[in-house]
XYZ file of C-alpha atoms in Angstrom:
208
model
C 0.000 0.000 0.000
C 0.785 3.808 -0.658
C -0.470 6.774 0.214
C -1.483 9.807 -1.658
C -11.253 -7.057 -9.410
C -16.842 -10.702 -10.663
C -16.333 -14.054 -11.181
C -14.719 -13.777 -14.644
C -11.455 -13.331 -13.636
C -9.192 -16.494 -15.468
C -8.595 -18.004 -12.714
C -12.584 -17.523 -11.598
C -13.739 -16.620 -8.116
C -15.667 -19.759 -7.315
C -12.341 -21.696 -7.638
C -10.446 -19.024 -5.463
C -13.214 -18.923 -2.509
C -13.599 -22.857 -3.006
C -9.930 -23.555 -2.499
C -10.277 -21.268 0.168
C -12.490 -23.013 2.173
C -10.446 -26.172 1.816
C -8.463 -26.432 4.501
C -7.613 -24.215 7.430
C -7.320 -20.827 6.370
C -6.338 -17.415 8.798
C -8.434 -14.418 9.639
C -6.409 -11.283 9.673
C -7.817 -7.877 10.818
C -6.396 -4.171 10.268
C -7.754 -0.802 11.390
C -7.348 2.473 9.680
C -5.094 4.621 12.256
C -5.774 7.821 10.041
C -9.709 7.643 9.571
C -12.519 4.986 10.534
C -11.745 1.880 8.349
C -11.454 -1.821 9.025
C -10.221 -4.744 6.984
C -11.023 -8.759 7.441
C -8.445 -10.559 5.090
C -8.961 -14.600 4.886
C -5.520 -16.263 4.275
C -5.211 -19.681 2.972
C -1.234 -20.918 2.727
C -0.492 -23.616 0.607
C 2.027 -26.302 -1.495
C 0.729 -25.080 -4.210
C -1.099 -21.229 -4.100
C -1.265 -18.307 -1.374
C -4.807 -16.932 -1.773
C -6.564 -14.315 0.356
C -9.808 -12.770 -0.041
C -10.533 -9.525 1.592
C -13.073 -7.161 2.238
C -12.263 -3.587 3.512
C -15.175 -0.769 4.919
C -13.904 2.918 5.036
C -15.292 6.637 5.775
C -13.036 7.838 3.344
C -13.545 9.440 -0.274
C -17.063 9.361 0.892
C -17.613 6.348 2.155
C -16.731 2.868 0.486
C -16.677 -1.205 0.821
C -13.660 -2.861 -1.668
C -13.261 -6.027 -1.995
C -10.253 -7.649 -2.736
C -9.186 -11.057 -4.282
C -5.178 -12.566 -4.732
C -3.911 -15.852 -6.187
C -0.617 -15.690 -5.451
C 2.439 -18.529 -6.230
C 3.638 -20.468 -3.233
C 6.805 -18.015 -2.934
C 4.289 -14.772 -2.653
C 4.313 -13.732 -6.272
C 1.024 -11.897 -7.112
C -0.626 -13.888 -10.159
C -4.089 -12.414 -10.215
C -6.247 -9.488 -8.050
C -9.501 -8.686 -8.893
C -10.887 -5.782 -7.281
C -14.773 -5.013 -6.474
C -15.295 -1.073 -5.278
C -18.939 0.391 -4.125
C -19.325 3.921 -3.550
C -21.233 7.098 -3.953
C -20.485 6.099 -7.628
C -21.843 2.986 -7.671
C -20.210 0.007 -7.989
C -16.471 -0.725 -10.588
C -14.829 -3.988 -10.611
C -11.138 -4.348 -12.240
C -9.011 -7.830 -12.508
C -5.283 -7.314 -13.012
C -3.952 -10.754 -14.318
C 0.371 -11.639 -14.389
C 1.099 -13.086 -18.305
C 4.529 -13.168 -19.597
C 6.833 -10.035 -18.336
C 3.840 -8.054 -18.314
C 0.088 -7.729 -17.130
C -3.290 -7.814 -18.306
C -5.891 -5.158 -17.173
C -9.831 -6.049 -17.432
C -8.150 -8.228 -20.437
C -6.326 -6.011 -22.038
C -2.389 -6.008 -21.884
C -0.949 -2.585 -21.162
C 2.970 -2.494 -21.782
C 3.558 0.369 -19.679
C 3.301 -2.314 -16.512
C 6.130 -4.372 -18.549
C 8.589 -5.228 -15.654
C 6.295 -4.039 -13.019
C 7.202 -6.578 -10.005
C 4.079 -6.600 -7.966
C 0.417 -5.185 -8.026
C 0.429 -2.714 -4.805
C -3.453 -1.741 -3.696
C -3.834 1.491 -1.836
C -6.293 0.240 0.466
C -4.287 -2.449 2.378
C -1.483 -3.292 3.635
C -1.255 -6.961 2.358
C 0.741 -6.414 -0.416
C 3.275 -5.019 1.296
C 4.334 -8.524 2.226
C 5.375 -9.642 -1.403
C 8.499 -7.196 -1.671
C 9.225 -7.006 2.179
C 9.681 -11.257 2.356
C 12.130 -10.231 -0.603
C 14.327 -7.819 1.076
C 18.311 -8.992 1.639
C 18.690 -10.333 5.171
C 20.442 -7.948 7.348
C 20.193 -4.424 8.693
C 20.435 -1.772 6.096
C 19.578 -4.074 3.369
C 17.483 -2.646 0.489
C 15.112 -3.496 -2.291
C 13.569 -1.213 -4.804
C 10.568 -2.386 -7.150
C 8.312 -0.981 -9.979
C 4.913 -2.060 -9.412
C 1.340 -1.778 -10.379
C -0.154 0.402 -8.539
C -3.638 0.303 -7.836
C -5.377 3.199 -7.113
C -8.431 1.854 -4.753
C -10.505 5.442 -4.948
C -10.292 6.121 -8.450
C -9.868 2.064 -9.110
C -6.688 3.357 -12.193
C -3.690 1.335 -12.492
C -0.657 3.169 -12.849
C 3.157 1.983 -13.019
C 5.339 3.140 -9.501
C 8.216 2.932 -7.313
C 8.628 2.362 -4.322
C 12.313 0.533 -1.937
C 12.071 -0.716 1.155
C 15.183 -0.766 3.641
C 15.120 -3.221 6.376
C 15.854 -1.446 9.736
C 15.968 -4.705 11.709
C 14.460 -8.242 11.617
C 10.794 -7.433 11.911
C 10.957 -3.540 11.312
C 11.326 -1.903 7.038
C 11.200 1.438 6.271
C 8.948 2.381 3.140
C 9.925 4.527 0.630
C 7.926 5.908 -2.447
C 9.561 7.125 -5.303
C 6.887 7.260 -7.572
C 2.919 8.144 -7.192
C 3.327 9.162 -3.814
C 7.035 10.260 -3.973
C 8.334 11.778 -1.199
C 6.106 9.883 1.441
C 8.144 7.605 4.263
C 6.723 4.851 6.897
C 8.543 2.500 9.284
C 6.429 -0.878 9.123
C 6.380 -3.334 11.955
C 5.525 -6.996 10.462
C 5.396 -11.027 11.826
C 7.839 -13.414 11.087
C 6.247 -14.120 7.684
C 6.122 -10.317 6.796
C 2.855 -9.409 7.127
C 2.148 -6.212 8.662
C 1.196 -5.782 12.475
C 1.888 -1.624 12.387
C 2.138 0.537 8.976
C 2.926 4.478 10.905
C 0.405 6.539 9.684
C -2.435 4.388 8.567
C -2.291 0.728 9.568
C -2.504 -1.492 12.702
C -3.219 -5.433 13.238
C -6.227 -5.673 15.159
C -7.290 -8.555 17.417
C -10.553 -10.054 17.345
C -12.225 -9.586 21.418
């Protein structure tokens, strides 16, 4: 995430919620620390996929509800998202789909995401895990990315930048050097990289 996809999708949402349910899967929760706003994320971990299906509820840009879908490969490489957004515009839905170097938008292949690494969606902080597992082990370690970045209020795509420098084992510093450029957060995550504290706009939050 920075600051500032219907079942047709190829791989089809059935299959992704039914391979979901097989199996144990994790509930994940994070709160907005910047406005009111709440994710549920449902993990599923695998031999053979990562998948999560998400849906997040927000006060902001009017008020929204986006749901978010992810097939990812066993080693956290994003395959597929498809996106669902409803808001005082009604409702837009947007699949972003991995092919050969490059992605697919709603279908269509747009070469100006050639090379891109990694979809990042503005709304959560679950993709932040994809580069961070992927940073060099060891303090002052670095990684820098283009990715895909996925506007979740105006639901546009748009190539990015963004490195992330580890400051320890479970603490990265963000860095965008693209959309957002300029903008900095320390991240706290788990032993798997998933976020527990994003400053400025994400927290883990524990089911009472």
């Amino acid at each position: 995430m920075q600051e500032p996809i219907s079942a047709k999708i190829v791989f089809g949402l059935g299959s992704i919620r039914g391979s979901i349910l097989q199996g144990d899967s994790e509930i994940l929760f994070w709160r907005r620390t910047d406005v009111v706003g709440l994710e549920r994320l449902m993990l599923h971990i695998s031999a053979d996929a990562v998948l999560a299906e998400s849906t997040v509820i927000c006060v902001e840009d009017g008020g929204f509800r986006l749901d978010h879908r992810w097939r990812l490969t066993p080693d956290w490489r994003a395959q597929s998202l498809d996106v669902d957004r409803w808001g005082p515009a009604g409702h837009i839905h947007l699949t972003l789909e991995r092919m050969d170097g490059g992605w697919r938008v709603n279908g269509q292949q747009r070469p100006d995401l050639d090379g891109a690494e990694e979809p990042d969606l503005s709304v959560t902080p679950f993709c932040n895990t994809f580069p961070i597992r992927r940073i060099p082990a060891g303090a002052r370690q670095s990684r820098i990315l283009d990715t895909c970045f996925v506007d979740g209020a105006a639901m546009t795509i748009q190539r990015s930048r963004q490195r992330y420098d580890r400051l320890g084992p479970d603490r990265v510093r963000y860095v965008d050097l693209g959309v957002s450029a300029g903008f900095e957060a320390e991240l706290e995550v788990d032993n798997r990289g998933l976020v527990l504290r994003y400053q400025h706009l994400f927290e883990r939050a524990t089911p009472i």
